[in-house]
mmCIF file of C-alpha atoms in Angstrom:
data_model
loop_
_atom_site.group_PDB
_atom_site.id
_atom_site.type_symbol
_atom_site.label_atom_id
_atom_site.label_comp_id
_atom_site.label_asym_id
_atom_site.label_seq_id
_atom_site.Cartn_x
_atom_site.Cartn_y
_atom_site.Cartn_z
ATOM 1 C CA MET G 225 41.456 -62.002 -66.052
ATOM 2 C CA GLY G 226 43.049 -60.677 -68.990
ATOM 3 C CA GLN G 227 42.855 -62.247 -72.432
ATOM 4 C CA LYS G 228 45.578 -64.814 -73.506
ATOM 5 C CA LYS G 229 47.477 -64.045 -76.526
ATOM 6 C CA ASP G 230 46.711 -65.510 -79.739
ATOM 7 C CA LEU G 231 48.483 -68.834 -81.054
ATOM 8 C CA THR G 232 51.776 -67.832 -82.482
ATOM 9 C CA GLY G 233 53.156 -69.259 -85.935
ATOM 10 C CA SER G 234 55.399 -71.604 -84.021
ATOM 11 C CA GLU G 235 52.357 -72.989 -82.151
ATOM 12 C CA LYS G 236 50.263 -73.389 -85.242
ATOM 13 C CA SER G 237 53.092 -75.128 -87.054
ATOM 14 C CA LYS G 238 53.188 -77.611 -83.960
ATOM 15 C CA ILE G 239 49.365 -78.259 -84.208
ATOM 16 C CA VAL G 240 49.853 -79.216 -87.774
ATOM 17 C CA ARG G 241 52.454 -81.739 -87.383
ATOM 18 C CA TYR G 242 50.705 -83.300 -84.193
ATOM 19 C CA LEU G 243 47.294 -83.723 -86.155
ATOM 20 C CA ALA G 244 49.612 -85.349 -88.947
ATOM 21 C CA GLU G 245 50.957 -87.968 -86.014
ATOM 22 C CA ALA G 246 46.953 -88.490 -85.556
ATOM 23 C CA CYS G 247 47.326 -86.747 -82.025
ATOM 24 C CA SER G 248 44.065 -85.644 -80.610
ATOM 25 C CA SER G 249 42.983 -82.121 -79.677
ATOM 26 C CA LEU G 250 43.014 -82.440 -76.090
ATOM 27 C CA LYS G 251 46.647 -84.149 -76.135
ATOM 28 C CA ILE G 252 47.937 -81.222 -78.416
ATOM 29 C CA ALA G 253 46.141 -78.850 -75.899
ATOM 30 C CA LYS G 254 48.332 -80.283 -73.071
ATOM 31 C CA LEU G 255 51.309 -80.524 -75.071
ATOM 32 C CA LEU G 256 51.292 -76.701 -75.910
ATOM 33 C CA LYS G 257 49.958 -76.118 -72.461
ATOM 34 C CA ARG G 258 47.129 -74.106 -74.001
ATOM 35 C CA ASP G 259 43.187 -74.012 -73.387
ATOM 36 C CA HIS G 260 41.290 -77.069 -75.185
ATOM 37 C CA ARG G 261 39.028 -74.578 -76.654
ATOM 38 C CA THR G 262 41.839 -72.401 -78.334
ATOM 39 C CA ILE G 263 43.107 -75.417 -80.067
ATOM 40 C CA LYS G 264 39.750 -76.689 -81.304
ATOM 41 C CA ARG G 265 39.009 -73.375 -82.843
ATOM 42 C CA PHE G 266 42.025 -73.439 -84.842
ATOM 43 C CA ILE G 267 41.499 -76.738 -86.038
ATOM 44 C CA GLN G 268 37.971 -75.950 -87.160
ATOM 45 C CA ASN G 269 38.967 -72.205 -88.945
ATOM 46 C CA SER G 270 41.774 -73.962 -90.790
ATOM 47 C CA GLN G 271 39.428 -76.615 -92.121
ATOM 48 C CA GLN G 272 36.327 -74.249 -92.784
ATOM 49 C CA GLY G 273 38.433 -71.793 -94.916
ATOM 50 C CA ARG G 274 37.403 -68.266 -94.759
ATOM 51 C CA LYS G 275 33.939 -67.068 -93.170
ATOM 52 C CA LYS G 276 31.678 -65.228 -95.158
ATOM 53 C CA ARG G 277 31.670 -61.586 -94.512
ATOM 54 C CA VAL G 278 29.059 -59.971 -92.200
ATOM 55 C CA GLU G 279 28.198 -56.601 -92.697
ATOM 56 C CA LYS G 280 29.067 -54.064 -90.080
ATOM 57 C CA PRO G 281 27.557 -50.719 -89.229
ATOM 58 C CA ARG G 282 29.518 -47.915 -91.381
ATOM 59 C CA ARG G 283 31.463 -45.157 -89.724
ATOM 60 C CA LYS G 284 29.179 -42.394 -90.562
ATOM 61 C CA ILE G 285 30.972 -39.206 -92.597
ATOM 62 C CA THR G 286 29.170 -36.011 -93.451
ATOM 63 C CA ALA G 287 27.607 -35.164 -96.796
ATOM 64 C CA HIS G 288 30.267 -32.748 -97.584
ATOM 65 C CA GLU G 289 33.111 -35.497 -97.068
ATOM 66 C CA LEU G 290 30.895 -37.704 -99.408
ATOM 67 C CA ARG G 291 30.855 -35.029 -101.955
ATOM 68 C CA LYS G 292 34.791 -34.991 -101.735
ATOM 69 C CA VAL G 293 34.732 -38.605 -101.767
ATOM 70 C CA LYS G 294 32.773 -38.710 -104.858
ATOM 71 C CA ARG G 295 34.915 -35.984 -106.798
ATOM 72 C CA ALA G 296 38.267 -37.624 -105.852
ATOM 73 C CA ALA G 297 36.835 -41.019 -107.269
ATOM 74 C CA ALA G 298 36.324 -39.298 -110.688
ATOM 75 C CA LYS G 299 39.470 -37.548 -110.608
ATOM 76 C CA MET G 300 41.689 -40.777 -109.837
ATOM 77 C CA PRO G 301 40.327 -43.416 -111.770
ATOM 78 C CA LEU G 302 41.991 -47.146 -110.705
ATOM 79 C CA ALA G 303 42.941 -45.550 -107.660
ATOM 80 C CA THR G 304 42.720 -47.482 -104.348
ATOM 81 C CA SER G 305 40.164 -46.758 -101.782
ATOM 82 C CA LEU G 306 42.959 -45.667 -99.317
ATOM 83 C CA ALA G 307 44.416 -43.266 -101.936
ATOM 84 C CA ILE G 308 40.857 -41.825 -102.691
ATOM 85 C CA PHE G 309 40.101 -41.115 -98.985
ATOM 86 C CA GLN G 310 43.605 -39.820 -98.304
ATOM 87 C CA SER G 311 43.240 -37.380 -101.006
ATOM 88 C CA CYS G 312 40.178 -35.773 -99.427
ATOM 89 C CA ASN G 313 42.183 -35.716 -95.978
ATOM 90 C CA ILE G 314 39.555 -38.409 -94.808
ATOM 91 C CA THR G 315 41.431 -40.481 -92.101
ATOM 92 C CA GLY G 316 40.503 -42.949 -89.620
ATOM 93 C CA VAL G 317 38.103 -45.007 -91.973
ATOM 94 C CA PRO G 318 38.822 -48.682 -92.075
ATOM 95 C CA LYS G 319 38.980 -50.363 -95.375
ATOM 96 C CA SER G 320 35.804 -52.180 -95.257
ATOM 97 C CA THR G 321 34.024 -48.815 -94.686
ATOM 98 C CA ARG G 322 35.552 -46.975 -97.622
ATOM 99 C CA CYS G 323 34.791 -49.902 -100.281
ATOM 100 C CA ALA G 324 30.879 -49.769 -98.330
ATOM 101 C CA ILE G 325 30.767 -46.152 -99.176
ATOM 102 C CA LEU G 326 32.485 -46.178 -102.777
ATOM 103 C CA ARG G 327 30.067 -49.042 -103.790
ATOM 104 C CA ASP G 328 26.999 -46.513 -103.814
ATOM 105 C CA MET G 329 28.890 -44.514 -106.205
ATOM 106 C CA ALA G 330 31.617 -46.549 -107.954
ATOM 107 C CA LYS G 331 32.492 -50.023 -109.102
ATOM 108 C CA VAL G 332 35.596 -52.347 -109.173
ATOM 109 C CA ARG G 333 36.379 -55.083 -111.318
ATOM 110 C CA LYS G 334 38.972 -57.606 -112.022
ATOM 111 C CA ALA G 335 39.712 -60.129 -114.635
ATOM 112 C CA GLU G 336 40.303 -63.333 -112.814
ATOM 113 C CA ARG G 337 42.655 -65.957 -114.741
ATOM 114 C CA ARG G 338 43.675 -69.418 -113.325
ATOM 115 C CA PRO G 339 44.998 -72.635 -114.981
ATOM 116 C CA PRO G 340 42.128 -75.258 -115.173
ATOM 117 C CA LEU G 341 42.270 -78.004 -112.194
ATOM 118 C CA ASN G 342 41.378 -81.559 -113.678
ATOM 119 C CA LYS G 343 40.937 -84.725 -111.479
ATOM 120 C CA THR G 344 44.554 -85.791 -111.736
ATOM 121 C CA HIS G 345 45.681 -82.307 -110.742
ATOM 122 C CA LYS G 346 43.253 -82.176 -107.619
ATOM 123 C CA LEU G 347 44.979 -85.709 -106.732
ATOM 124 C CA LYS G 348 48.402 -84.579 -107.390
ATOM 125 C CA ARG G 349 47.643 -81.478 -105.219
ATOM 126 C CA GLN G 350 46.572 -83.595 -102.379
ATOM 127 C CA ASP G 351 49.332 -85.883 -102.322
ATOM 128 C CA TRP G 352 51.637 -82.950 -102.377
ATOM 129 C CA ALA G 353 49.827 -81.534 -99.350
ATOM 130 C CA LYS G 354 50.117 -84.899 -97.289
ATOM 131 C CA LYS G 355 53.834 -85.423 -98.326
ATOM 132 C CA TYR G 356 54.858 -81.853 -96.910
ATOM 133 C CA LEU G 357 52.367 -82.012 -93.818
ATOM 134 C CA LYS G 358 55.378 -82.339 -91.534
ATOM 135 C CA THR G 359 57.770 -80.107 -92.989
ATOM 136 C CA ASP G 360 59.488 -77.383 -91.301
ATOM 137 C CA PHE G 361 58.581 -74.606 -93.659
ATOM 138 C CA SER G 362 60.912 -72.061 -92.256
ATOM 139 C CA LYS G 363 63.703 -74.087 -94.142
ATOM 140 C CA VAL G 364 61.983 -73.891 -97.521
ATOM 141 C CA LEU G 365 63.376 -71.408 -100.069
ATOM 142 C CA TRP G 366 60.367 -70.451 -102.214
ATOM 143 C CA THR G 367 61.333 -69.146 -105.701
ATOM 144 C CA ASP G 368 59.768 -67.788 -108.826
ATOM 145 C CA GLU G 369 60.182 -65.450 -111.913
ATOM 146 C CA MET G 370 58.023 -62.499 -112.568
ATOM 147 C CA ARG G 371 57.855 -60.204 -115.602
ATOM 148 C CA VAL G 372 57.153 -56.721 -115.614
ATOM 149 C CA SER G 373 56.226 -54.634 -118.622
ATOM 150 C CA LEU G 374 56.608 -50.784 -118.846
ATOM 151 C CA ASP G 375 52.653 -50.480 -119.068
ATOM 152 C CA GLY G 376 51.606 -52.966 -116.207
ATOM 153 C CA PRO G 377 50.076 -56.564 -117.210
ATOM 154 C CA ASP G 378 46.845 -56.480 -119.083
ATOM 155 C CA GLY G 379 43.649 -56.943 -117.427
ATOM 156 C CA TRP G 380 45.452 -56.539 -113.769
ATOM 157 C CA ALA G 381 45.057 -52.978 -113.013
ATOM 158 C CA ARG G 382 41.997 -51.904 -111.281
ATOM 159 C CA GLY G 383 40.489 -49.112 -109.220
ATOM 160 C CA TRP G 384 37.502 -47.187 -108.352
ATOM 161 C CA ILE G 385 35.311 -45.688 -111.221
ATOM 162 C CA GLY G 386 32.642 -43.211 -110.857
ATOM 163 C CA LYS G 387 29.328 -44.366 -112.141
ATOM 164 C CA GLY G 388 28.557 -43.171 -115.504
ATOM 165 C CA GLN G 389 32.314 -42.442 -116.104
ATOM 166 C CA ARG G 390 34.681 -44.403 -118.719
ATOM 167 C CA ALA G 391 38.128 -45.910 -117.366
ATOM 168 C CA PRO G 392 40.908 -43.888 -119.068
ATOM 169 C CA VAL G 393 42.826 -45.327 -121.728
ATOM 170 C CA PRO G 394 46.329 -45.957 -120.831
ATOM 171 C CA LEU G 395 49.325 -45.470 -123.143
ATOM 172 C CA ARG G 396 49.835 -48.720 -125.174
ATOM 173 C CA ARG G 397 53.109 -49.177 -127.461
ATOM 174 C CA GLN G 398 54.047 -52.395 -129.514
ATOM 175 C CA GLN G 399 54.687 -55.513 -127.225
ATOM 176 C CA GLY G 400 54.187 -53.507 -124.205
ATOM 177 C CA GLY G 401 57.064 -51.469 -124.823
ATOM 178 C CA GLY G 402 59.151 -54.803 -123.750
ATOM 179 C CA GLY G 403 59.489 -56.119 -120.161
ATOM 180 C CA VAL G 404 62.001 -57.250 -117.668
ATOM 181 C CA LEU G 405 62.459 -60.619 -116.098
ATOM 182 C CA VAL G 406 62.855 -60.937 -112.624
ATOM 183 C CA TRP G 407 63.818 -63.924 -110.265
ATOM 184 C CA ALA G 408 63.539 -63.737 -106.372
ATOM 185 C CA GLY G 409 63.188 -66.268 -103.325
ATOM 186 C CA ILE G 410 61.834 -65.933 -100.037
ATOM 187 C CA ILE G 411 62.798 -68.147 -96.699
ATOM 188 C CA LYS G 412 61.509 -67.503 -93.207
ATOM 189 C CA ASP G 413 61.731 -63.830 -92.956
ATOM 190 C CA GLU G 414 64.521 -63.146 -95.840
ATOM 191 C CA LEU G 415 64.102 -62.070 -99.217
ATOM 192 C CA VAL G 416 66.748 -63.272 -101.766
ATOM 193 C CA GLY G 417 67.190 -61.050 -104.385
ATOM 194 C CA PRO G 418 65.438 -59.791 -106.546
ATOM 195 C CA PHE G 419 67.636 -60.249 -109.512
ATOM 196 C CA ARG G 420 67.448 -59.533 -112.960
ATOM 197 C CA VAL G 421 67.531 -61.687 -116.125
ATOM 198 C CA GLU G 422 69.761 -60.088 -119.101
ATOM 199 C CA ASP G 423 67.752 -58.506 -121.447
ATOM 200 C CA GLY G 424 66.986 -60.761 -124.599
ATOM 201 C CA VAL G 425 68.037 -63.910 -122.765
ATOM 202 C CA LYS G 426 65.156 -66.409 -122.831
ATOM 203 C CA LEU G 427 65.539 -69.036 -119.967
ATOM 204 C CA ASN G 428 66.271 -72.322 -121.286
ATOM 205 C CA SER G 429 67.520 -75.100 -119.135
ATOM 206 C CA GLN G 430 71.314 -74.041 -119.764
ATOM 207 C CA SER G 431 70.516 -70.190 -119.640
ATOM 208 C CA TYR G 432 68.358 -70.804 -116.289
ATOM 209 C CA CYS G 433 71.320 -72.789 -114.583
ATOM 210 C CA GLN G 434 73.851 -70.341 -115.798
ATOM 211 C CA PHE G 435 71.693 -67.498 -114.133
ATOM 212 C CA LEU G 436 71.334 -69.211 -110.849
ATOM 213 C CA GLU G 437 75.052 -69.787 -110.611
ATOM 214 C CA ASP G 438 75.545 -65.995 -111.337
ATOM 215 C CA THR G 439 73.265 -64.741 -108.921
ATOM 216 C CA PHE G 440 71.601 -67.064 -106.286
ATOM 217 C CA PHE G 441 74.627 -69.368 -106.041
ATOM 218 C CA LYS G 442 77.344 -66.795 -106.243
ATOM 219 C CA GLN G 443 75.790 -63.724 -104.494
ATOM 220 C CA TRP G 444 73.667 -65.527 -101.546
ATOM 221 C CA TYR G 445 73.965 -69.274 -101.141
ATOM 222 C CA ARG G 446 77.683 -69.444 -101.024
ATOM 223 C CA LYS G 447 77.870 -66.942 -97.955
ATOM 224 C CA LYS G 448 75.594 -69.120 -95.924
ATOM 225 C CA SER G 449 76.612 -71.888 -93.400
ATOM 226 C CA ALA G 450 77.327 -75.290 -93.908
ATOM 227 C CA SER G 451 74.497 -76.392 -91.554
ATOM 228 C CA PHE G 452 72.059 -74.003 -93.125
ATOM 229 C CA LYS G 453 72.919 -75.458 -96.281
ATOM 230 C CA LYS G 454 72.450 -78.985 -95.277
ATOM 231 C CA ASN G 455 68.835 -77.967 -94.060
ATOM 232 C CA MET G 456 67.347 -75.872 -96.898
ATOM 233 C CA ILE G 457 64.995 -77.174 -99.398
ATOM 234 C CA PHE G 458 64.903 -75.511 -102.651
ATOM 235 C CA MET G 459 61.384 -74.979 -104.182
ATOM 236 C CA GLN G 460 60.935 -73.939 -108.005
ATOM 237 C CA ASP G 461 57.752 -74.639 -110.063
ATOM 238 C CA ASN G 462 57.503 -77.125 -113.275
ATOM 239 C CA ALA G 463 58.515 -74.468 -115.889
ATOM 240 C CA PRO G 464 60.144 -76.330 -118.479
ATOM 241 C CA SER G 465 63.433 -74.660 -117.633
ATOM 242 C CA HIS G 466 63.388 -75.631 -114.035
ATOM 243 C CA ALA G 467 61.882 -79.600 -114.441
ATOM 244 C CA SER G 468 64.197 -80.585 -117.210
ATOM 245 C CA LYS G 469 66.485 -83.356 -117.064
ATOM 246 C CA TYR G 470 69.602 -81.015 -117.617
ATOM 247 C CA SER G 471 68.393 -78.260 -114.994
ATOM 248 C CA THR G 472 67.559 -81.208 -112.183
ATOM 249 C CA ALA G 473 70.955 -82.976 -112.910
ATOM 250 C CA TRP G 474 72.760 -79.280 -112.517
ATOM 251 C CA LEU G 475 71.030 -78.866 -109.323
ATOM 252 C CA ALA G 476 71.655 -82.272 -108.114
ATOM 253 C CA ARG G 477 75.575 -81.572 -108.392
ATOM 254 C CA LYS G 478 75.150 -78.222 -106.378
ATOM 255 C CA GLY G 479 73.761 -80.522 -103.634
ATOM 256 C CA LEU G 480 69.843 -79.955 -104.307
ATOM 257 C CA LYS G 481 68.440 -83.176 -104.981
ATOM 258 C CA GLU G 482 66.399 -85.594 -103.448
ATOM 259 C CA GLU G 483 64.606 -84.133 -100.423
ATOM 260 C CA LYS G 484 66.513 -81.168 -100.756
ATOM 261 C CA LEU G 485 64.499 -80.515 -103.828
ATOM 262 C CA MET G 486 61.015 -80.061 -103.293
ATOM 263 C CA THR G 487 58.569 -81.597 -105.689
ATOM 264 C CA TRP G 488 55.958 -79.469 -107.126
ATOM 265 C CA PRO G 489 52.451 -80.337 -107.950
ATOM 266 C CA PRO G 490 51.088 -78.931 -111.462
ATOM 267 C CA CYS G 491 48.719 -75.649 -111.881
ATOM 268 C CA SER G 492 49.460 -74.593 -108.188
ATOM 269 C CA PRO G 493 50.386 -70.871 -107.898
ATOM 270 C CA ASP G 494 48.211 -70.393 -105.343
ATOM 271 C CA LEU G 495 50.342 -72.497 -103.272
ATOM 272 C CA ASN G 496 53.643 -70.644 -103.660
ATOM 273 C CA PRO G 497 53.596 -67.625 -101.148
ATOM 274 C CA ILE G 498 56.278 -65.909 -103.191
ATOM 275 C CA GLU G 499 53.231 -65.265 -105.653
ATOM 276 C CA ASN G 500 51.538 -62.968 -102.790
ATOM 277 C CA LEU G 501 55.023 -61.238 -102.704
ATOM 278 C CA TRP G 502 54.918 -60.323 -106.417
ATOM 279 C CA SER G 503 51.402 -58.813 -105.947
ATOM 280 C CA ILE G 504 52.733 -56.797 -103.144
ATOM 281 C CA ILE G 505 55.440 -55.289 -105.545
ATOM 282 C CA LYS G 506 53.263 -55.061 -108.742
ATOM 283 C CA CYS G 507 50.508 -53.026 -106.470
ATOM 284 C CA GLU G 508 53.378 -50.677 -105.654
ATOM 285 C CA ILE G 509 55.133 -49.873 -108.972
ATOM 286 C CA TYR G 510 51.733 -49.901 -111.070
ATOM 287 C CA LYS G 511 49.623 -47.953 -108.236
ATOM 288 C CA GLU G 512 47.410 -45.127 -109.864
ATOM 289 C CA GLY G 513 48.009 -46.442 -113.112
ATOM 290 C CA LYS G 514 51.786 -45.765 -113.418
ATOM 291 C CA GLN G 515 53.522 -46.504 -116.746
ATOM 292 C CA TYR G 516 57.318 -46.371 -117.248
ATOM 293 C CA THR G 517 59.471 -44.924 -119.901
ATOM 294 C CA SER G 518 62.553 -47.401 -119.844
ATOM 295 C CA LEU G 519 63.456 -51.015 -118.655
ATOM 296 C CA ASN G 520 65.763 -49.656 -116.470
ATOM 297 C CA SER G 521 63.159 -47.369 -114.972
ATOM 298 C CA VAL G 522 60.877 -50.095 -113.900
ATOM 299 C CA TRP G 523 63.819 -52.354 -112.525
ATOM 300 C CA GLU G 524 64.454 -49.511 -110.217
ATOM 301 C CA ALA G 525 61.113 -49.595 -109.295
ATOM 302 C CA VAL G 526 61.127 -52.977 -108.553
ATOM 303 C CA VAL G 527 64.237 -53.059 -106.471
ATOM 304 C CA ALA G 528 63.019 -50.067 -104.315
ATOM 305 C CA ALA G 529 59.157 -52.087 -103.890
ATOM 306 C CA ALA G 530 61.186 -55.174 -102.677
ATOM 307 C CA ARG G 531 63.262 -53.010 -100.278
ATOM 308 C CA ASN G 532 60.149 -51.851 -98.746
ATOM 309 C CA VAL G 533 58.863 -55.246 -98.138
ATOM 310 C CA ASP G 534 60.060 -55.692 -94.379
ATOM 311 C CA GLY G 535 60.842 -59.306 -92.702
ATOM 312 C CA GLU G 536 57.412 -59.532 -91.046
ATOM 313 C CA GLN G 537 55.619 -59.209 -94.229
ATOM 314 C CA ILE G 538 57.740 -62.313 -95.557
ATOM 315 C CA LYS G 539 57.483 -63.972 -92.204
ATOM 316 C CA THR G 540 53.841 -63.941 -92.572
ATOM 317 C CA LEU G 541 53.661 -65.513 -96.141
ATOM 318 C CA THR G 542 56.071 -68.242 -95.338
ATOM 319 C CA GLU G 543 54.303 -69.190 -92.126
ATOM 320 C CA SER G 544 50.941 -69.205 -94.235
ATOM 321 C CA MET G 545 52.011 -72.727 -95.720
ATOM 322 C CA ASP G 546 50.421 -74.906 -92.930
ATOM 323 C CA GLY G 547 47.135 -73.153 -93.386
ATOM 324 C CA ARG G 548 47.615 -73.946 -97.181
ATOM 325 C CA LEU G 549 48.158 -77.392 -96.573
ATOM 326 C CA LEU G 550 45.056 -78.014 -94.597
ATOM 327 C CA SER G 551 43.051 -76.007 -96.946
ATOM 328 C CA VAL G 552 44.159 -77.932 -99.829
ATOM 329 C CA LEU G 553 43.221 -81.133 -98.128
ATOM 330 C CA ALA G 554 39.940 -79.604 -96.835
ATOM 331 C CA LYS G 555 39.029 -78.606 -100.413
ATOM 332 C CA LYS G 556 40.100 -81.626 -101.935
ATOM 333 C CA GLY G 557 42.814 -80.430 -104.237
ATOM 334 C CA GLY G 558 40.763 -77.451 -105.100
ATOM 335 C CA TYR G 559 42.179 -73.965 -105.301
ATOM 336 C CA ILE G 560 42.450 -71.993 -101.907
ATOM 337 C CA GLY G 561 42.043 -68.507 -100.991
ATOM 338 C CA CYS G 562 45.752 -66.777 -100.488
#
């Protein structure tokens, strides 16, 4: 008998909603017409979080290939393992094996910066997860801003460095050479934007609302059907320009109020799937330590990178929300891996 297909994103969403309605795993299995063990396995995996990595046997490479990899790592500081192996014309090696090989000759580090979570923050994150447990996240528009600079974000760039070598010193300009503020949104499998904030404009309540009017509302929202607008939920974080009384009242006049404007818990960038989109774009525009000479050139790079993000990648991010909510509850409001 052939192996059955994995649970689809739609089925996973239904499981979460049935759990919120206090349905047993056996009842859920009958409703979805799936094997009871499959349903139980999904629930257990969602609550346990990421499993500890188990070391697997490496794919062997020759001594000659190993020397080529070592030379490439020395010549390409801060490059990814994939870029190093591709430069050596070594294909078919999975990422886990590439990294295991590189660990013997190089190292990689990344500074981790996260806002602190106190008891109140954790309680609010749990309350938020419980409130939106039954939400259809395919109707939520996730939004955020990102600043990109000519030199790349400090402490973000990372890559493999050969043992005994020093990381190269990148070109540094005063204030990082300036930067570009970018706004975008994702909903279901669609990318909204990106839109560029005019250079020199500081986003306060008034300028933020005017920016949304000129970009999001005129160029995207206005073209949508009445039924779409009726069901869409607008998400934004708690930045002062977003959460002010002025912005809240302005959005209410646009029809985004009460249940159509998602409340957001404090210190929760890990719950916003668009943060993962920013990571994808930054990995692309700053790969191999790339730097830029003008604000227009870095903006063009952002637009090009955004165009390369396909609908399936975006759908994967938006469909991850059910799992994120379960993880928040399982971790009692603590940070989740995303």
